[in-house]
Amino acid sequence: MKNLYLIIVILSLTTNLIAQKKIAEKQSKSVLIMNGTAHLGNGKVIENSVIGFKDGKLQLVADATLVRIDMTAYDLKIDAAGKHIYPGFIAPNSTLGLVEIDAVKASDDEDEIGNFNPNVKSLMAYNAESKVTETVVPNGILTAQITPRGGRISGSSSIVQLDAWTWKDAVLKENDGIHLNFPNTFRTGRGAENGVIEVNKDYIKQIEEIVNFINTAKSYSSSTPKERNLVLEAMKGLLDGSQTLFIHANDEKQIIDAVNVFKENGINKLVIVGGYEAYKTTELLLKNNIPVLLKRIHEMPVNDDQDYDLPFKMAKILTEKGILVGLENSGNMERMNTRNLPFLAGTCAAYGLDKEIALQLITSNTAKILGIDSFCGTLEEGKDATLFISEGDALDMRTNKLKETFIQGRLINLENHQSNLNKIYKSKYNQN
């Protein structure tokens, strides 16, 4: 009997430890937010705004001094006086939900064996109940592009909203694009001391492998094969333009060669991911209408002869050249660091970019790059009611304090295991 009682106690404690937060229910009451400063995500600001939404869609976004409001048309009213309203931030090229604990192999599902895997679908592996994911929402990141890693062609990404029970509940756009890691022009010498850099002697050969794979996919697509090949079949979206090719490349030669190779082979819908030296290739990018998802800017310059603040200025340089720019956050501890996405944009503003243009780097610009701008990325009538109210400037870590958050009109619970631990230890040390 004692053993049975002990088992019950252990199971009870375990259940409490692993329990997930409650997922918000579908919006059932219309909402009206008044008196807040609305940052629309398209460069515009409404100082005294009125925002109404019903059934998950924005019905009213206007200046309160210019419209007559039927207060009886809304069930709930929120006074946002002195606060700021933003569209939900978007995290592209993210592995949220694909890895829970780096050191636990069973929780790591971000890549597959093999070099050419366009048929791999990251959405199938997405864990909507990830404890890491629920920690980024309180900073305003409400949408993400879930992206695979590894190999030459990693697979396809999908776009999700970050409050769901399963991947089927979360998905906003399935298989939006395929991700390719372009060959490096240089590599660290194997066994070399002090990380000596050497020319990648296989660079041309590796590019030829990509071209051969594309040609094989073209032949498969234009014929009636006796046997179905899922790998080659997965390339169809790139060949017919229904999918985007996200090219992960950083240095100047990589970017130039990548654009030329894929244009010559009939793949025209391209995005550069990383793009550290994209500022050296702006004419080529502009000519071919290619946007850039800039690598994490909170890093040191790559080369000794570069300005110490080059990463901070990169978005401004590209934007002023006319390039459509978004921010991505891949790198060390990228899932946990996703919560810092708004502060990357804040740094861009601190280094010369207008604050509202910096906001576009993680809202409307990214939505356009990912092809979801018809329903996401800005506060506009007819779009999803995915937004939040912050006590202050959401691009500043000191004042990014979310009060109310909505995804498709659903009021989101911002509590998570970190905020619960915060309450527990504040109570323990009488800091409430």
GROMACS .gro file of C-alpha atoms in nm:
model
  432
    1MET     CA    1   0.000   0.000   0.000
    2LYS     CA    2   0.285   0.238   0.085
    3ASN     CA    3   0.445   0.168  -0.253
    4LEU     CA    4   0.115   0.240  -0.429
    5TYR     CA    5   0.079   0.569  -0.242
    6LEU     CA    6   0.437   0.665  -0.336
    7ILE     CA    7   0.369   0.592  -0.705
    8ILE     CA    8   0.055   0.809  -0.697
    9VAL     CA    9   0.247   1.098  -0.540
   10ILE     CA   10   0.529   1.071  -0.797
   11LEU     CA   11   0.283   1.062  -1.086
   12SER     CA   12   0.102   1.364  -0.946
   13LEU     CA   13   0.423   1.564  -0.916
   14THR     CA   14   0.539   1.457  -1.263
   15THR     CA   15   0.208   1.562  -1.416
   16ASN     CA   16   0.239   1.906  -1.260
   17LEU     CA   17   0.594   1.942  -1.391
   18ILE     CA   18   0.518   1.850  -1.751
   19ALA     CA   19   0.172   2.007  -1.777
   20GLN     CA   20   0.140   2.249  -2.065
   21LYS     CA   21  -0.029   2.585  -2.049
   22LYS     CA   22  -0.388   2.608  -2.165
   23ILE     CA   23  -0.427   2.689  -2.534
   24ALA     CA   24  -0.660   2.980  -2.608
   25GLU     CA   25  -1.009   2.905  -2.737
   26LYS     CA   26  -1.146   3.046  -3.062
   27GLN     CA   27  -1.256   3.407  -3.035
   28SER     CA   28  -1.622   3.420  -2.933
   29LYS     CA   29  -1.656   3.785  -2.831
   30SER     CA   30  -1.573   4.091  -3.036
   31VAL     CA   31  -1.300   4.319  -2.899
   32LEU     CA   32  -1.242   4.694  -2.919
   33ILE     CA   33  -0.905   4.842  -2.817
   34MET     CA   34  -0.909   5.216  -2.762
   35ASN     CA   35  -0.673   5.506  -2.688
   36GLY     CA   36  -0.345   5.324  -2.757
   37THR     CA   37  -0.059   5.424  -2.987
   38ALA     CA   38  -0.084   5.180  -3.278
   39HIS     CA   39   0.229   5.092  -3.473
   40LEU     CA   40   0.078   4.944  -3.788
   41GLY     CA   41   0.392   4.765  -3.908
   42ASN     CA   42   0.387   4.943  -4.246
   43GLY     CA   43   0.572   5.254  -4.130
   44LYS     CA   44   0.262   5.434  -4.004
   45VAL     CA   45   0.166   5.523  -3.647
   46ILE     CA   46  -0.178   5.621  -3.511
   47GLU     CA   47  -0.134   5.811  -3.184
   48ASN     CA   48  -0.493   5.776  -3.065
   49SER     CA   49  -0.612   5.457  -3.225
   50VAL     CA   50  -0.920   5.244  -3.221
   51ILE     CA   51  -0.885   4.880  -3.322
   52GLY     CA   52  -1.175   4.638  -3.343
   53PHE     CA   53  -1.182   4.270  -3.435
   54LYS     CA   54  -1.430   3.986  -3.453
   55ASP     CA   55  -1.406   3.618  -3.552
   56GLY     CA   56  -1.027   3.648  -3.563
   57LYS     CA   57  -1.017   3.928  -3.820
   58LEU     CA   58  -0.949   4.300  -3.789
   59GLN     CA   59  -1.263   4.499  -3.872
   60LEU     CA   60  -1.155   4.846  -3.767
   61VAL     CA   61  -0.814   5.015  -3.758
   62ALA     CA   62  -0.846   5.390  -3.743
   63ASP     CA   63  -0.771   5.721  -3.576
   64ALA     CA   64  -1.030   5.760  -3.299
   65THR     CA   65  -1.063   6.132  -3.374
   66LEU     CA   66  -1.167   6.066  -3.734
   67VAL     CA   67  -1.431   5.794  -3.701
   68ARG     CA   68  -1.765   5.748  -3.529
   69ILE     CA   69  -1.756   5.429  -3.324
   70ASP     CA   70  -2.058   5.214  -3.243
   71MET     CA   71  -1.957   5.099  -2.895
   72THR     CA   72  -2.251   4.859  -2.876
   73ALA     CA   73  -2.105   4.657  -3.165
   74TYR     CA   74  -1.828   4.518  -2.944
   75ASP     CA   75  -1.854   4.284  -2.647
   76LEU     CA   76  -1.524   4.366  -2.479
   77LYS     CA   77  -1.354   4.705  -2.451
   78ILE     CA   78  -0.988   4.750  -2.362
   79ASP     CA   79  -0.847   5.088  -2.265
   80ALA     CA   80  -0.488   5.101  -2.393
   81ALA     CA   81  -0.421   5.463  -2.296
   82GLY     CA   82  -0.047   5.521  -2.254
   83LYS     CA   83   0.031   5.183  -2.409
   84HIS     CA   84   0.150   5.067  -2.752
   85ILE     CA   85  -0.016   4.824  -2.994
   86TYR     CA   86   0.184   4.617  -3.245
   87PRO     CA   87   0.122   4.343  -3.502
   88GLY     CA   88   0.268   4.013  -3.386
   89PHE     CA   89   0.638   3.971  -3.464
   90ILE     CA   90   0.746   3.703  -3.711
   91ALA     CA   91   1.052   3.479  -3.664
   92PRO     CA   92   1.177   3.341  -4.000
   93ASN     CA   93   1.428   3.057  -4.045
   94SER     CA   94   1.353   2.922  -3.698
   95THR     CA   95   1.392   2.576  -3.543
   96LEU     CA   96   1.139   2.642  -3.266
   97GLY     CA   97   0.957   2.319  -3.186
   98LEU     CA   98   1.214   2.102  -3.366
   99VAL     CA   99   1.460   2.072  -3.078
  100GLU     CA  100   1.372   2.081  -2.710
  101ILE     CA  101   1.703   2.005  -2.539
  102ASP     CA  102   2.020   2.008  -2.747
  103ALA     CA  103   2.191   1.746  -2.531
  104VAL     CA  104   1.898   1.503  -2.556
  105LYS     CA  105   1.915   1.336  -2.897
  106ALA     CA  106   1.558   1.206  -2.877
  107SER     CA  107   1.429   1.565  -2.862
  108ASP     CA  108   1.633   1.682  -3.163
  109ASP     CA  109   1.449   1.654  -3.495
  110GLU     CA  110   1.588   1.944  -3.698
  111ASP     CA  111   1.770   1.753  -3.973
  112GLU     CA  112   1.771   1.426  -4.166
  113ILE     CA  113   2.036   1.190  -4.299
  114GLY     CA  114   2.136   1.261  -4.658
  115ASN     CA  115   2.248   1.556  -4.867
  116PHE     CA  116   1.953   1.634  -5.095
  117ASN     CA  117   1.628   1.622  -4.895
  118PRO     CA  118   1.373   1.856  -5.057
  119ASN     CA  119   1.102   1.606  -4.960
  120VAL     CA  120   1.164   1.651  -4.585
  121LYS     CA  121   0.880   1.849  -4.427
  122SER     CA  122   0.972   2.026  -4.105
  123LEU     CA  123   0.604   2.068  -4.014
  124MET     CA  124   0.568   1.695  -3.951
  125ALA     CA  125   0.827   1.719  -3.672
  126TYR     CA  126   0.701   2.045  -3.519
  127ASN     CA  127   0.617   2.015  -3.149
  128ALA     CA  128   0.349   2.278  -3.086
  129GLU     CA  129   0.373   2.218  -2.711
  130SER     CA  130   0.742   2.299  -2.683
  131LYS     CA  131   0.832   2.470  -2.357
  132VAL     CA  132   1.086   2.680  -2.543
  133THR     CA  133   0.824   2.814  -2.782
  134GLU     CA  134   0.597   2.935  -2.504
  135THR     CA  135   0.881   3.152  -2.367
  136VAL     CA  136   0.912   3.362  -2.685
  137VAL     CA  137   0.545   3.462  -2.704
  138PRO     CA  138   0.566   3.701  -2.403
  139ASN     CA  139   0.810   3.914  -2.605
  140GLY     CA  140   0.568   3.949  -2.896
  141ILE     CA  141   0.685   3.672  -3.131
  142LEU     CA  142   0.356   3.516  -3.238
  143THR     CA  143   0.441   3.363  -3.577
  144ALA     CA  144   0.739   3.160  -3.700
  145GLN     CA  145   0.874   2.991  -4.009
  146ILE     CA  146   0.973   2.642  -3.894
  147THR     CA  147   1.282   2.548  -4.093
  148PRO     CA  148   1.489   2.227  -4.119
  149ARG     CA  149   1.869   2.217  -4.105
  150GLY     CA  150   2.150   2.007  -4.249
  151GLY     CA  151   2.260   1.872  -4.586
  152ARG     CA  152   2.280   2.061  -4.913
  153ILE     CA  153   1.900   2.082  -4.944
  154SER     CA  154   1.754   2.066  -4.595
  155GLY     CA  155   1.386   2.035  -4.683
  156SER     CA  156   1.076   2.253  -4.676
  157SER     CA  157   0.968   2.503  -4.412
  158SER     CA  158   0.616   2.589  -4.298
  159ILE     CA  159   0.471   2.890  -4.118
  160VAL     CA  160   0.288   2.850  -3.788
  161GLN     CA  161   0.122   3.056  -3.519
  162LEU     CA  162   0.264   2.990  -3.173
  163ASP     CA  163  -0.038   2.895  -2.965
  164ALA     CA  164  -0.165   2.552  -3.065
  165TRP     CA  165  -0.212   2.195  -2.948
  166THR     CA  166  -0.069   2.028  -3.260
  167TRP     CA  167   0.103   2.119  -3.585
  168LYS     CA  168  -0.231   2.086  -3.763
  169ASP     CA  169  -0.378   2.355  -3.537
  170ALA     CA  170  -0.068   2.573  -3.572
  171VAL     CA  171  -0.006   2.580  -3.948
  172LEU     CA  172  -0.073   2.903  -4.138
  173LYS     CA  173   0.109   2.817  -4.461
  174GLU     CA  174   0.238   2.469  -4.534
  175ASN     CA  175   0.557   2.408  -4.732
  176ASP     CA  176   0.617   2.773  -4.816
  177GLY     CA  177   0.968   2.712  -4.945
  178ILE     CA  178   1.271   2.486  -4.971
  179HIS     CA  179   1.601   2.563  -4.799
  180LEU     CA  180   1.940   2.514  -4.962
  181ASN     CA  181   2.283   2.560  -4.804
  182PHE     CA  182   2.502   2.698  -5.083
  183PRO     CA  183   2.861   2.563  -5.085
  184ASN     CA  184   3.115   2.764  -4.887
  185THR     CA  185   3.394   2.927  -5.085
  186PHE     CA  186   3.628   2.876  -4.788
  187ARG     CA  187   3.641   2.624  -4.508
  188THR     CA  188   3.838   2.556  -4.195
  189GLY     CA  189   4.126   2.320  -4.276
  190ARG     CA  190   4.078   1.975  -4.129
  191GLY     CA  191   4.333   1.926  -3.853
  192ALA     CA  192   4.473   2.276  -3.905
  193GLU     CA  193   4.594   2.470  -3.605
  194ASN     CA  194   4.426   2.791  -3.489
  195GLY     CA  195   4.135   2.743  -3.726
  196VAL     CA  196   4.332   2.812  -4.045
  197ILE     CA  197   4.103   2.904  -4.336
  198GLU     CA  198   4.162   2.743  -4.674
  199VAL     CA  199   3.996   2.758  -5.015
  200ASN     CA  200   3.721   2.503  -5.069
  201LYS     CA  201   3.874   2.302  -5.353
  202ASP     CA  202   3.544   2.122  -5.409
  203TYR     CA  203   3.344   2.443  -5.455
  204ILE     CA  204   3.287   2.406  -5.830
  205LYS     CA  205   3.216   2.035  -5.796
  206GLN     CA  206   2.956   2.100  -5.527
  207ILE     CA  207   2.781   2.361  -5.744
  208GLU     CA  208   2.779   2.113  -6.032
  209GLU     CA  209   2.611   1.859  -5.804
  210ILE     CA  210   2.334   2.110  -5.735
  211VAL     CA  211   2.287   2.184  -6.106
  212ASN     CA  212   2.280   1.813  -6.190
  213PHE     CA  213   2.017   1.757  -5.923
  214ILE     CA  214   1.803   2.039  -6.065
  215ASN     CA  215   1.834   1.899  -6.418
  216THR     CA  216   1.735   1.554  -6.294
  217ALA     CA  217   1.432   1.706  -6.122
  218LYS     CA  218   1.337   1.888  -6.444
  219SER     CA  219   1.359   1.566  -6.643
  220TYR     CA  220   1.146   1.385  -6.387
  221SER     CA  221   0.888   1.664  -6.382
  222SER     CA  222   0.857   1.677  -6.761
  223SER     CA  223   0.824   1.299  -6.809
  224THR     CA  224   0.591   1.021  -6.701
  225PRO     CA  225   0.814   0.814  -6.471
  226LYS     CA  226   0.740   0.446  -6.416
  227GLU     CA  227   0.819   0.479  -6.047
  228ARG     CA  228   0.735   0.767  -5.817
  229ASN     CA  229   1.039   0.953  -5.674
  230LEU     CA  230   0.936   1.164  -5.374
  231VAL     CA  231   1.272   1.344  -5.361
  232LEU     CA  232   1.254   1.470  -5.719
  233GLU     CA  233   0.880   1.529  -5.698
  234ALA     CA  234   0.938   1.768  -5.406
  235MET     CA  235   1.130   2.002  -5.642
  236LYS     CA  236   0.821   2.073  -5.851
  237GLY     CA  237   0.725   2.381  -5.647
  238LEU     CA  238   1.061   2.544  -5.715
  239LEU     CA  239   1.045   2.468  -6.084
  240ASP     CA  240   0.692   2.606  -6.135
  241GLY     CA  241   0.742   2.906  -5.904
  242SER     CA  242   0.482   2.809  -5.644
  243GLN     CA  243   0.754   2.776  -5.377
  244THR     CA  244   1.044   2.998  -5.274
  245LEU     CA  245   1.404   2.882  -5.271
  246PHE     CA  246   1.569   3.010  -4.951
  247ILE     CA  247   1.943   3.018  -5.022
  248HIS     CA  248   2.156   3.014  -4.709
  249ALA     CA  249   2.468   3.208  -4.810
  250ASN     CA  250   2.682   3.479  -4.652
  251ASP     CA  251   2.988   3.584  -4.848
  252GLU     CA  252   2.990   3.792  -5.166
  253LYS     CA  253   3.098   3.519  -5.409
  254GLN     CA  254   2.847   3.273  -5.264
  255ILE     CA  255   2.561   3.515  -5.316
  256ILE     CA  256   2.664   3.613  -5.670
  257ASP     CA  257   2.719   3.253  -5.779
  258ALA     CA  258   2.397   3.135  -5.617
  259VAL     CA  259   2.182   3.397  -5.789
  260ASN     CA  260   2.342   3.330  -6.127
  261VAL     CA  261   2.324   2.951  -6.096
  262PHE     CA  262   1.956   2.939  -6.007
  263LYS     CA  263   1.849   3.208  -6.252
  264GLU     CA  264   2.027   3.022  -6.530
  265ASN     CA  265   1.843   2.706  -6.431
  266GLY     CA  266   1.496   2.858  -6.425
  267ILE     CA  267   1.447   2.901  -6.050
  268ASN     CA  268   1.352   3.265  -6.007
  269LYS     CA  269   1.175   3.296  -5.671
  270LEU     CA  270   1.477   3.342  -5.444
  271VAL     CA  271   1.553   3.471  -5.093
  272ILE     CA  272   1.901   3.509  -4.945
  273VAL     CA  273   1.920   3.387  -4.584
  274GLY     CA  274   2.216   3.510  -4.379
  275GLY     CA  275   2.349   3.756  -4.636
  276TYR     CA  276   2.636   3.892  -4.430
  277GLU     CA  277   2.803   4.040  -4.740
  278ALA     CA  278   2.480   4.112  -4.925
  279TYR     CA  279   2.564   4.483  -4.905
  280LYS     CA  280   2.838   4.414  -5.164
  281THR     CA  281   2.586   4.263  -5.409
  282THR     CA  282   2.297   4.510  -5.393
  283GLU     CA  283   2.285   4.579  -5.769
  284LEU     CA  284   2.247   4.209  -5.846
  285LEU     CA  285   1.983   4.163  -5.577
  286LEU     CA  286   1.786   4.466  -5.690
  287LYS     CA  287   1.801   4.364  -6.055
  288ASN     CA  288   1.655   4.022  -5.967
  289ASN     CA  289   1.416   4.145  -5.697
  290ILE     CA  290   1.573   3.924  -5.429
  291PRO     CA  291   1.510   4.002  -5.060
  292VAL     CA  292   1.742   3.922  -4.770
  293LEU     CA  293   1.677   3.767  -4.430
  294LEU     CA  294   1.976   3.905  -4.240
  295LYS     CA  295   2.165   3.678  -4.003
  296ARG     CA  296   2.162   3.760  -3.631
  297ILE     CA  297   2.302   4.111  -3.599
  298HIS     CA  298   2.402   4.078  -3.233
  299GLU     CA  299   2.740   3.938  -3.335
  300MET     CA  300   3.094   4.059  -3.391
  301PRO     CA  301   3.219   4.145  -3.742
  302VAL     CA  302   3.347   3.841  -3.932
  303ASN     CA  303   3.665   4.003  -4.065
  304ASP     CA  304   3.926   4.208  -3.879
  305ASP     CA  305   3.916   4.495  -4.131
  306GLN     CA  306   3.541   4.554  -4.099
  307ASP     CA  307   3.374   4.826  -3.890
  308TYR     CA  308   3.302   4.706  -3.538
  309ASP     CA  309   2.937   4.805  -3.583
  310LEU     CA  310   2.888   4.667  -3.935
  311PRO     CA  311   2.636   4.400  -3.824
  312PHE     CA  312   2.430   4.670  -3.649
  313LYS     CA  313   2.428   4.893  -3.960
  314MET     CA  314   2.365   4.618  -4.214
  315ALA     CA  315   1.985   4.653  -4.225
  316LYS     CA  316   2.012   5.029  -4.278
  317ILE     CA  317   2.266   4.988  -4.558
  318LEU     CA  318   2.052   4.736  -4.746
  319THR     CA  319   1.725   4.919  -4.685
  320GLU     CA  320   1.865   5.245  -4.819
  321LYS     CA  321   1.975   5.059  -5.132
  322GLY     CA  322   1.617   4.946  -5.186
  323ILE     CA  323   1.652   4.582  -5.073
  324LEU     CA  324   1.357   4.423  -4.890
  325VAL     CA  325   1.508   4.314  -4.557
  326GLY     CA  326   1.392   4.093  -4.271
  327LEU     CA  327   1.576   3.969  -3.962
  328GLU     CA  328   1.645   3.607  -3.867
  329ASN     CA  329   1.807   3.469  -3.555
  330SER     CA  330   1.978   3.138  -3.639
  331GLY     CA  331   2.300   3.050  -3.460
  332ASN     CA  332   2.406   2.946  -3.111
  333MET     CA  333   2.110   2.878  -2.881
  334GLU     CA  334   1.884   3.007  -3.157
  335ARG     CA  335   1.558   2.873  -3.017
  336MET     CA  336   1.605   3.027  -2.671
  337ASN     CA  337   1.736   3.348  -2.830
  338THR     CA  338   1.430   3.386  -3.052
  339ARG     CA  339   1.277   3.596  -2.775
  340ASN     CA  340   1.544   3.862  -2.854
  341LEU     CA  341   1.413   3.918  -3.208
  342PRO     CA  342   1.247   4.254  -3.128
  343PHE     CA  343   1.570   4.377  -2.971
  344LEU     CA  344   1.760   4.300  -3.291
  345ALA     CA  345   1.524   4.539  -3.464
  346GLY     CA  346   1.576   4.784  -3.179
  347THR     CA  347   1.953   4.774  -3.238
  348CYS     CA  348   1.896   4.850  -3.609
  349ALA     CA  349   1.699   5.157  -3.499
  350ALA     CA  350   1.975   5.260  -3.258
  351TYR     CA  351   2.223   5.248  -3.549
  352GLY     CA  352   2.042   5.480  -3.785
  353LEU     CA  353   1.727   5.310  -3.909
  354ASP     CA  354   1.396   5.488  -3.846
  355LYS     CA  355   1.212   5.313  -3.560
  356GLU     CA  356   0.903   5.231  -3.766
  357ILE     CA  357   1.115   5.103  -4.055
  358ALA     CA  358   1.307   4.887  -3.805
  359LEU     CA  359   0.972   4.747  -3.688
  360GLN     CA  360   0.898   4.644  -4.047
  361LEU     CA  361   1.205   4.417  -4.039
  362ILE     CA  362   1.014   4.177  -3.811
  363THR     CA  363   0.659   4.245  -3.930
  364SER     CA  364   0.551   4.352  -4.280
  365ASN     CA  365   0.887   4.295  -4.455
  366THR     CA  366   0.916   3.941  -4.324
  367ALA     CA  367   0.552   3.873  -4.407
  368LYS     CA  368   0.616   3.981  -4.768
  369ILE     CA  369   0.930   3.767  -4.791
  370LEU     CA  370   0.743   3.462  -4.661
  371GLY     CA  371   0.438   3.526  -4.877
  372ILE     CA  372   0.193   3.572  -4.589
  373ASP     CA  373   0.140   3.948  -4.613
  374SER     CA  374  -0.220   3.903  -4.733
  375PHE     CA  375  -0.324   3.809  -4.380
  376CYS     CA  376  -0.028   3.882  -4.154
  377GLY     CA  377   0.241   4.139  -4.067
  378THR     CA  378   0.044   4.464  -4.033
  379LEU     CA  379  -0.255   4.605  -3.850
  380GLU     CA  380  -0.497   4.645  -4.139
  381GLU     CA  381  -0.867   4.576  -4.178
  382GLY     CA  382  -0.931   4.227  -4.312
  383LYS     CA  383  -0.609   4.076  -4.180
  384ASP     CA  384  -0.573   3.834  -3.889
  385ALA     CA  385  -0.615   3.988  -3.546
  386THR     CA  386  -0.266   3.879  -3.439
  387LEU     CA  387  -0.138   4.162  -3.221
  388PHE     CA  388  -0.038   4.264  -2.873
  389ILE     CA  389  -0.049   4.556  -2.632
  390SER     CA  390   0.280   4.654  -2.467
  391GLU     CA  391   0.336   4.890  -2.177
  392GLY     CA  392   0.605   5.066  -2.380
  393ASP     CA  393   0.832   5.042  -2.683
  394ALA     CA  394   0.835   4.674  -2.780
  395LEU     CA  395   1.175   4.706  -2.949
  396ASP     CA  396   1.336   4.804  -2.617
  397MET     CA  397   1.398   4.524  -2.367
  398ARG     CA  398   1.331   4.764  -2.080
  399THR     CA  399   0.977   4.845  -2.192
  400ASN     CA  400   0.874   4.536  -2.389
  401LYS     CA  401   0.612   4.428  -2.136
  402LEU     CA  402   0.310   4.263  -2.290
  403LYS     CA  403  -0.028   4.314  -2.125
  404GLU     CA  404  -0.277   4.155  -2.367
  405THR     CA  405  -0.188   3.934  -2.662
  406PHE     CA  406  -0.411   3.799  -2.937
  407ILE     CA  407  -0.348   3.540  -3.208
  408GLN     CA  408  -0.624   3.534  -3.470
  409GLY     CA  409  -0.843   3.712  -3.217
  410ARG     CA  410  -0.784   3.458  -2.939
  411LEU     CA  411  -0.666   3.599  -2.605
  412ILE     CA  412  -0.336   3.426  -2.531
  413ASN     CA  413  -0.218   3.308  -2.191
  414LEU     CA  414   0.131   3.452  -2.139
  415GLU     CA  415   0.214   3.235  -1.837
  416ASN     CA  416   0.487   2.975  -1.885
  417HIS     CA  417   0.727   2.770  -1.675
  418GLN     CA  418   0.970   3.060  -1.650
  419SER     CA  419   0.710   3.309  -1.527
  420ASN     CA  420   0.579   3.048  -1.281
  421LEU     CA  421   0.928   2.990  -1.140
  422ASN     CA  422   0.970   3.366  -1.113
  423LYS     CA  423   0.657   3.385  -0.897
  424ILE     CA  424   0.765   3.091  -0.683
  425TYR     CA  425   1.106   3.236  -0.598
  426LYS     CA  426   0.975   3.587  -0.551
  427SER     CA  427   0.735   3.446  -0.297
  428LYS     CA  428   1.010   3.243  -0.131
  429TYR     CA  429   1.225   3.553  -0.079
  430ASN     CA  430   0.931   3.786  -0.003
  431GLN     CA  431   0.982   3.997  -0.316
  432ASN     CA  432   0.618   4.018  -0.426
   0.00000   0.00000   0.00000
